[in-house]
Coordinates of C-alpha atoms in Angstrom, one line a residue:
M1 CA -96.3 15.1 -40.8
L2 CA -92.7 14.1 -40.1
N3 CA -91.6 10.6 -40.8
F4 CA -89.4 9.2 -38.1
T5 CA -89.0 5.7 -39.4
R6 CA -85.9 4.6 -41.3
S7 CA -86.0 2.7 -44.5
R8 CA -84.9 -0.9 -44.2
N9 CA -82.5 -0.5 -47.0
Q10 CA -80.7 2.4 -45.3
P11 CA -77.2 1.2 -44.2
R12 CA -76.4 1.1 -40.5
P13 CA -73.7 3.4 -39.3
S14 CA -70.3 1.8 -39.1
R15 CA -69.2 3.7 -36.0
S16 CA -69.9 2.4 -32.5
M17 CA -73.1 3.7 -30.8
P18 CA -73.2 5.1 -27.3
F19 CA -75.9 3.8 -25.0
G20 CA -76.5 4.5 -21.4
G21 CA -72.9 5.8 -20.9
M22 CA -71.4 2.7 -22.6
E23 CA -69.9 2.2 -26.0
Y24 CA -70.2 -1.0 -28.0
A25 CA -66.9 -1.8 -29.8
D26 CA -66.9 -2.2 -33.5
P27 CA -66.5 -6.0 -34.3
K28 CA -64.2 -5.2 -37.3
R29 CA -61.9 -3.1 -35.2
K30 CA -61.7 -5.9 -32.5
S31 CA -60.8 -8.4 -35.2
N32 CA -58.0 -6.2 -36.4
V33 CA -56.5 -5.9 -32.9
V34 CA -56.7 -9.7 -32.4
G35 CA -55.0 -10.1 -35.7
K36 CA -52.1 -7.9 -34.8
I37 CA -51.6 -9.7 -31.5
L38 CA -51.5 -13.0 -33.3
L39 CA -49.0 -11.7 -35.8
A40 CA -46.8 -10.3 -33.1
A41 CA -46.9 -13.6 -31.2
T42 CA -46.1 -15.5 -34.4
L43 CA -43.1 -13.3 -35.2
T44 CA -41.8 -13.6 -31.6
A45 CA -42.0 -17.4 -31.7
L46 CA -40.2 -17.4 -35.0
C47 CA -37.4 -15.2 -33.6
I48 CA -37.0 -17.4 -30.6
L49 CA -36.9 -20.5 -32.9
M50 CA -34.2 -18.9 -35.1
L51 CA -32.1 -17.9 -32.0
K52 CA -32.2 -21.4 -30.6
Q53 CA -31.1 -22.8 -34.0
S54 CA -28.2 -20.3 -34.1
S55 CA -24.7 -21.5 -33.0
N56 CA -24.3 -18.9 -30.3
F57 CA -27.6 -19.3 -28.5
N58 CA -26.9 -22.8 -27.0
T59 CA -23.2 -22.1 -26.5
P60 CA -22.4 -21.9 -22.8
S61 CA -20.1 -19.1 -21.5
P62 CA -16.5 -20.1 -21.5
F63 CA -16.4 -19.3 -17.8
S64 CA -19.0 -22.0 -17.1
R65 CA -17.0 -24.9 -18.5
H66 CA -13.7 -26.5 -17.8
E67 CA -11.3 -26.3 -20.8
P68 CA -8.2 -28.5 -21.2
G69 CA -5.0 -26.5 -20.8
V70 CA -6.8 -23.5 -19.3
T71 CA -6.8 -22.8 -15.6
H72 CA -9.8 -20.7 -14.5
V73 CA -8.8 -18.8 -11.3
L74 CA -11.3 -17.0 -9.1
V75 CA -9.5 -13.9 -7.6
T76 CA -11.4 -12.6 -4.6
G77 CA -10.6 -8.9 -4.0
G78 CA -9.2 -8.6 -7.5
A79 CA -10.1 -4.9 -7.6
G80 CA -7.8 -4.2 -4.8
Y81 CA -4.1 -3.3 -4.8
I82 CA -2.5 -6.8 -4.5
G83 CA -5.5 -8.7 -6.1
S84 CA -5.4 -6.5 -9.3
H85 CA -1.7 -7.1 -9.7
A86 CA -2.2 -10.8 -9.2
A87 CA -5.0 -10.8 -11.8
L88 CA -2.8 -9.0 -14.3
R89 CA -0.1 -11.6 -13.9
L90 CA -2.5 -14.5 -14.2
L91 CA -3.9 -13.0 -17.4
K92 CA -0.4 -12.5 -18.8
D93 CA 0.2 -16.2 -18.1
S94 CA -2.9 -17.1 -20.2
H95 CA -5.1 -18.1 -17.3
R96 CA -8.8 -17.4 -17.3
V97 CA -9.8 -15.0 -14.5
T98 CA -12.9 -14.2 -12.7
I99 CA -12.7 -11.3 -10.2
V100 CA -15.2 -11.0 -7.4
D101 CA -15.2 -7.8 -5.4
N102 CA -17.7 -5.6 -3.5
L103 CA -15.6 -2.5 -4.3
S104 CA -15.6 -1.5 -0.6
R105 CA -11.9 -1.1 -0.7
G106 CA -11.1 -2.0 -4.4
N107 CA -11.2 0.2 -7.5
L108 CA -13.4 -0.3 -10.5
G109 CA -10.7 1.6 -12.4
A110 CA -8.3 -1.3 -11.9
I111 CA -10.9 -3.6 -13.4
K112 CA -11.3 -1.4 -16.4
V113 CA -7.5 -1.4 -17.0
L114 CA -7.4 -5.2 -16.9
Q115 CA -10.4 -5.3 -19.3
E116 CA -8.7 -3.0 -21.7
Q117 CA -5.5 -5.0 -21.6
F118 CA -7.3 -8.3 -22.1
P119 CA -10.5 -7.7 -24.1
E120 CA -10.7 -11.1 -25.7
P121 CA -13.8 -13.2 -24.9
G122 CA -13.4 -15.8 -22.2
R123 CA -10.3 -14.2 -20.6
L124 CA -11.7 -12.0 -17.8
Q125 CA -15.0 -11.3 -16.1
F126 CA -15.9 -9.1 -13.1
I127 CA -18.7 -10.0 -10.7
Y128 CA -19.8 -7.4 -8.2
A129 CA -20.6 -9.4 -5.0
D130 CA -20.0 -9.5 -1.3
L131 CA -18.4 -12.7 0.1
G132 CA -20.5 -12.3 3.2
D133 CA -23.5 -13.2 1.2
A134 CA -23.4 -17.0 1.1
K135 CA -26.3 -17.3 -1.3
A136 CA -24.6 -15.0 -3.8
V137 CA -21.3 -16.8 -3.4
N138 CA -22.9 -20.2 -4.1
K139 CA -24.6 -18.9 -7.1
I140 CA -21.2 -17.6 -8.5
F141 CA -19.7 -21.1 -7.9
S142 CA -22.6 -22.9 -9.5
E143 CA -22.5 -20.8 -12.6
N144 CA -18.7 -20.9 -13.1
A145 CA -16.2 -23.7 -13.5
F146 CA -13.3 -22.7 -11.3
D147 CA -10.1 -24.6 -11.1
A148 CA -8.6 -22.6 -8.3
V149 CA -9.2 -19.7 -5.9
M150 CA -6.8 -17.0 -4.9
H151 CA -8.4 -15.5 -1.8
F152 CA -7.2 -11.9 -1.3
A153 CA -10.4 -10.1 -0.3
A154 CA -10.0 -8.7 3.2
V155 CA -9.9 -5.5 5.1
A156 CA -6.2 -5.1 6.0
Y157 CA -5.3 -2.2 8.3
V158 CA -3.8 -3.0 11.7
G159 CA -4.9 0.3 13.3
E160 CA -8.4 0.1 12.0
S161 CA -8.7 -3.4 13.3
T162 CA -8.2 -2.2 16.8
L163 CA -11.0 0.3 16.4
E164 CA -13.5 -2.1 14.5
P165 CA -12.6 -5.6 15.6
L166 CA -16.0 -7.2 14.8
R167 CA -15.8 -5.9 11.3
Y168 CA -12.4 -7.6 10.8
Y169 CA -13.6 -11.0 12.2
H170 CA -16.7 -10.9 9.9
N171 CA -14.8 -9.7 6.9
I172 CA -11.8 -12.0 7.2
T173 CA -12.7 -15.1 9.2
S174 CA -16.4 -15.5 8.4
N175 CA -16.0 -14.6 4.7
T176 CA -13.2 -17.1 4.4
L177 CA -15.5 -19.8 5.8
V178 CA -18.1 -18.9 3.2
V179 CA -15.6 -19.2 0.4
L180 CA -14.3 -22.5 1.7
E181 CA -17.8 -24.0 2.1
A182 CA -18.6 -23.0 -1.5
M183 CA -15.4 -24.5 -2.8
A184 CA -16.2 -27.8 -1.0
A185 CA -19.8 -27.8 -2.2
H186 CA -18.8 -27.3 -5.9
G187 CA -15.6 -29.4 -6.0
V188 CA -13.0 -26.6 -6.4
N189 CA -9.9 -28.1 -4.9
T190 CA -7.1 -25.6 -5.0
L191 CA -6.8 -22.6 -2.6
I192 CA -4.1 -20.0 -2.5
Y193 CA -4.7 -18.1 0.7
S194 CA -3.5 -14.6 1.3
S195 CA -2.3 -14.4 4.9
T196 CA 0.0 -12.1 6.8
C197 CA 3.0 -11.9 9.1
A198 CA 0.7 -10.3 11.6
T199 CA -0.3 -13.8 12.6
Y200 CA 3.1 -14.1 14.3
G201 CA 2.5 -11.1 16.6
E202 CA 5.8 -9.9 18.1
P203 CA 8.2 -12.8 18.2
E204 CA 11.1 -12.9 20.6
K205 CA 13.5 -14.1 17.9
M206 CA 14.3 -12.8 14.4
P207 CA 14.1 -13.7 11.6
I208 CA 10.6 -15.2 11.5
T209 CA 10.4 -18.8 10.1
E210 CA 7.2 -20.8 9.4
Q211 CA 7.7 -22.5 12.7
T212 CA 7.7 -19.3 14.7
P213 CA 4.8 -19.4 17.2
Q214 CA 1.7 -17.5 16.0
V215 CA 0.6 -15.2 18.8
P216 CA -1.1 -12.2 17.0
I217 CA -1.6 -9.0 19.0
N218 CA -4.2 -7.2 17.0
P219 CA -7.6 -8.2 15.6
Y220 CA -6.3 -8.2 12.0
G221 CA -3.7 -10.8 12.8
K222 CA -6.1 -12.8 15.0
A223 CA -8.8 -12.9 12.3
K224 CA -6.2 -14.1 9.7
K225 CA -5.0 -16.8 12.1
M226 CA -8.5 -18.0 12.7
A227 CA -9.1 -18.2 9.0
E228 CA -5.8 -20.2 8.6
D229 CA -7.0 -22.6 11.4
I230 CA -10.3 -23.2 9.6
I231 CA -8.5 -23.9 6.3
L232 CA -6.0 -26.3 8.0
D233 CA -8.7 -28.1 9.9
F234 CA -10.8 -28.6 6.8
S235 CA -7.8 -29.8 4.8
K236 CA -7.1 -32.7 7.1
N237 CA -10.1 -34.6 5.8
S238 CA -10.1 -33.5 2.2
E239 CA -8.0 -33.6 -1.0
M240 CA -7.9 -29.9 -1.3
A241 CA -4.6 -28.4 -2.4
V242 CA -3.8 -25.6 0.0
M243 CA -1.1 -22.9 -0.1
I244 CA -1.0 -20.3 2.7
L245 CA 1.3 -17.3 2.0
R246 CA 2.2 -15.1 5.0
Y247 CA 3.6 -12.0 3.6
F248 CA 5.1 -8.9 4.9
N249 CA 4.8 -5.2 4.1
V250 CA 3.9 -4.7 0.4
I251 CA 5.2 -1.8 -1.6
G252 CA 5.7 -0.9 -5.3
S253 CA 3.5 -1.2 -8.4
D254 CA 3.4 -2.7 -11.9
P255 CA 6.7 -1.8 -13.6
E256 CA 4.9 -1.1 -16.8
G257 CA 2.7 1.5 -15.1
R258 CA -0.7 -0.1 -15.7
L259 CA -1.7 -0.6 -12.1
G260 CA -0.9 1.0 -8.8
E261 CA -2.1 1.6 -5.2
A262 CA -5.1 3.9 -4.8
P263 CA -6.6 3.7 -1.3
R264 CA -9.8 5.6 -0.6
P265 CA -9.1 9.1 0.9
E266 CA -10.9 8.3 4.1
L267 CA -8.6 5.3 4.7
R268 CA -5.3 7.1 4.2
E269 CA -4.6 7.5 7.9
H270 CA -4.8 3.7 8.3
G271 CA -2.9 2.9 5.1
R272 CA 0.6 1.8 4.2
I273 CA 3.5 4.0 4.9
S274 CA 4.3 4.2 1.2
G275 CA 0.9 5.8 0.5
A276 CA 1.5 8.3 3.3
C277 CA 4.9 9.2 1.9
F278 CA 3.5 9.8 -1.6
D279 CA 0.6 11.9 -0.2
A280 CA 3.2 14.0 1.6
A281 CA 5.4 14.3 -1.5
S282 CA 2.5 15.4 -3.7
G283 CA 1.1 17.9 -1.1
V284 CA -2.1 16.0 -0.4
I285 CA -1.1 16.1 3.3
P286 CA 1.3 18.6 4.9
G287 CA 3.8 16.0 6.0
L288 CA 4.4 12.5 7.2
K289 CA 3.5 11.3 10.6
V290 CA 5.7 8.6 12.0
K291 CA 4.1 6.8 14.9
G292 CA 6.5 5.4 17.5
T293 CA 10.1 6.3 18.1
D294 CA 10.8 4.4 21.3
Y295 CA 10.8 0.8 20.1
K296 CA 13.8 -1.4 20.9
T297 CA 15.3 -1.0 17.5
P298 CA 18.6 0.6 16.3
D299 CA 16.9 4.0 15.5
G300 CA 13.8 3.7 17.7
T301 CA 11.3 3.2 14.8
C302 CA 9.6 0.0 13.7
V303 CA 11.5 -2.4 11.5
R304 CA 9.7 -4.1 8.7
D305 CA 10.4 -6.4 5.7
Y306 CA 9.2 -4.6 2.6
I307 CA 8.2 -6.9 -0.3
D308 CA 7.6 -5.5 -3.8
V309 CA 4.1 -6.4 -5.1
T310 CA 5.6 -7.8 -8.3
D311 CA 7.6 -10.3 -6.3
L312 CA 4.6 -11.1 -4.1
V313 CA 2.4 -11.9 -7.1
D314 CA 5.2 -14.1 -8.5
A315 CA 5.1 -16.1 -5.3
H316 CA 1.4 -16.6 -5.7
V317 CA 1.8 -17.9 -9.2
K318 CA 4.5 -20.3 -8.2
A319 CA 2.3 -21.5 -5.3
L320 CA -0.5 -22.1 -7.7
N321 CA 1.8 -24.1 -10.0
K322 CA 3.1 -26.2 -7.2
A323 CA -0.2 -26.8 -5.4
A324 CA -0.9 -30.6 -5.0
P325 CA -4.1 -32.4 -4.0
G326 CA -4.1 -33.3 -0.3
K327 CA -1.0 -31.2 0.4
V328 CA -0.6 -28.0 2.4
G329 CA 2.2 -25.5 2.0
I330 CA 2.8 -22.6 4.3
Y331 CA 5.3 -20.0 3.3
N332 CA 6.7 -16.6 4.5
V333 CA 7.0 -14.2 1.6
G334 CA 9.6 -11.5 2.3
T335 CA 13.0 -10.3 1.4
G336 CA 14.7 -11.5 4.6
K337 CA 15.9 -8.0 5.4
G338 CA 14.4 -5.5 7.8
R339 CA 14.3 -1.8 7.2
S340 CA 13.4 0.8 9.8
V341 CA 10.7 3.4 9.2
K342 CA 13.4 6.2 9.2
E343 CA 15.3 4.3 6.5
F344 CA 12.0 4.0 4.5
V345 CA 11.3 7.7 4.8
E346 CA 14.8 8.6 3.5
A347 CA 14.4 6.2 0.6
C348 CA 11.0 7.8 -0.2
K349 CA 12.6 11.3 -0.2
K350 CA 15.1 10.2 -2.7
A351 CA 12.6 8.3 -4.9
T352 CA 10.3 11.3 -5.0
G353 CA 12.9 14.1 -5.0
V354 CA 10.8 15.8 -2.3
N355 CA 12.2 16.8 1.1
I356 CA 9.2 15.4 3.0
K357 CA 8.3 17.0 6.3
V358 CA 8.3 14.4 9.1
E359 CA 6.4 14.6 12.4
Y360 CA 7.1 12.0 15.1
L361 CA 4.2 10.9 17.3
A362 CA 3.3 8.3 19.9
R363 CA 3.0 4.6 19.0
R364 CA 0.0 3.3 17.1
P365 CA -2.1 0.7 18.9
G366 CA -1.4 -2.9 17.9
D367 CA 1.9 -2.3 16.2
Y368 CA 5.0 -4.3 17.0
A369 CA 8.7 -3.3 17.0
E370 CA 10.5 -5.6 14.6
V371 CA 9.4 -8.0 12.0
F372 CA 11.3 -9.6 9.1
S373 CA 11.3 -12.9 7.4
D374 CA 13.4 -16.0 6.8
P375 CA 12.3 -16.8 3.2
S376 CA 14.5 -19.9 2.9
K377 CA 11.6 -22.4 2.8
I378 CA 9.8 -20.8 -0.1
D379 CA 13.2 -20.5 -1.9
H380 CA 13.9 -24.2 -1.4
E381 CA 10.4 -25.6 -2.1
L382 CA 9.0 -23.2 -4.7
N383 CA 12.2 -21.8 -6.2
W384 CA 11.1 -18.3 -5.3
T385 CA 13.2 -15.4 -4.2
A386 CA 12.6 -11.7 -4.1
K387 CA 14.1 -9.9 -7.1
Y388 CA 12.9 -6.3 -6.6
T389 CA 14.8 -5.7 -3.3
N390 CA 16.0 -2.1 -4.0
L391 CA 13.7 -0.1 -1.7
Q392 CA 14.4 3.2 -3.4
E393 CA 13.7 1.8 -6.9
S394 CA 10.5 0.1 -5.8
L395 CA 9.3 3.4 -4.4
R396 CA 10.4 5.3 -7.5
V397 CA 8.3 3.0 -9.7
A398 CA 5.3 3.4 -7.4
W399 CA 5.8 7.2 -7.3
R400 CA 5.8 7.3 -11.1
W401 CA 2.3 5.8 -11.2
Q402 CA 1.2 8.1 -8.4
K403 CA 2.3 11.2 -10.3
A404 CA 0.5 10.0 -13.4
H405 CA -2.7 9.3 -11.5
R406 CA -3.2 12.2 -9.1
N407 CA -6.7 11.0 -8.2
G408 CA -6.0 7.3 -8.4
Y409 CA -8.0 5.5 -11.0
G410 CA -10.6 8.3 -11.1
T411 CA -8.9 10.4 -13.8
T412 CA -7.3 9.9 -17.2
P413 CA -3.6 9.0 -16.6
L414 CA -1.1 11.7 -17.3
A415 CA 2.0 11.0 -19.4
M416 CA 4.2 8.5 -17.6
A417 CA 7.7 9.9 -16.9
S418 CA 10.6 7.6 -16.6

């Protein structure tokens, strides 16, 4: 007869036993898991404690605190053509710079160049954000200790503004209001505003002074004037230091070849004449299209005041240095000399060494015949005058950058030729 009973002194199996489709866990294994969890938690708490006791853990970012002798400037649109050149100059002058840009028109490559030039901690930071997002803008202001704002960020093509006016009013006027409200809420009391001669429209008398009536004739100029009006109305009951710079047609690039103008391909038809000239010279487009030959000017083409970007940036820096609480300064930034489009094209041919093909077309909507500045006020009050006034030389410097960066900031620069 078989014995099915187990002796009492027979040891129980150590493995778990299945019963009814279930499995009972081994208590020893469970205690091991609990022990590991406790050990991990203890080590984590110990690491956190050690980090908190370290000198770096509790040290706030240098961008989040005011520092004596250091001016922290927020540069909106600092990835763009003019904004990046302004950021470069501010960094060279030992300012602390925060760039805010949504990269819709700017170039991340320009930011990388600036970061390579100024890699030291606490010098430069880039924040990807849209100024139309008030919540994001307020967060940026709450986390950073700004001393001043240089507000460049804006769409800025006259022709495009006539096709997409609402976009321009949102991007320029509404976004400026968001920036101004954030400045007021967080006690940032210095604003250098990037405006334009387009706010004057087509004056009957030349040259244009700061007293010339502002009667803009395209949405770009109208949006900028609205933004100016908002700033001026707010300044009447505040101690904000305000400088408004109305500048003319910008050309050129960094003389040392670090930065240049690199508009997006889809925007070339709306862009500056210098960009079109360079595209024609490099074969990107078959030739140059000059729009309008029947204006009341000596040669029938538009007359403009061309200001080198290096001079323009210098004007912004001098405005920053002269800004005073409760005071408003409004200045034209130009050379005081008008050049026709035909003159510009001839200078571009000489600067590039290319006999550019030119096609003359009908006028572009929203353009005006003749615009050039009287810069005597900014000369007298800010001791600023344009130095880079040789049109051909400014174009030669810009062309040198263009040749070394065939695809803008998207490729490794070629060797720079003198």
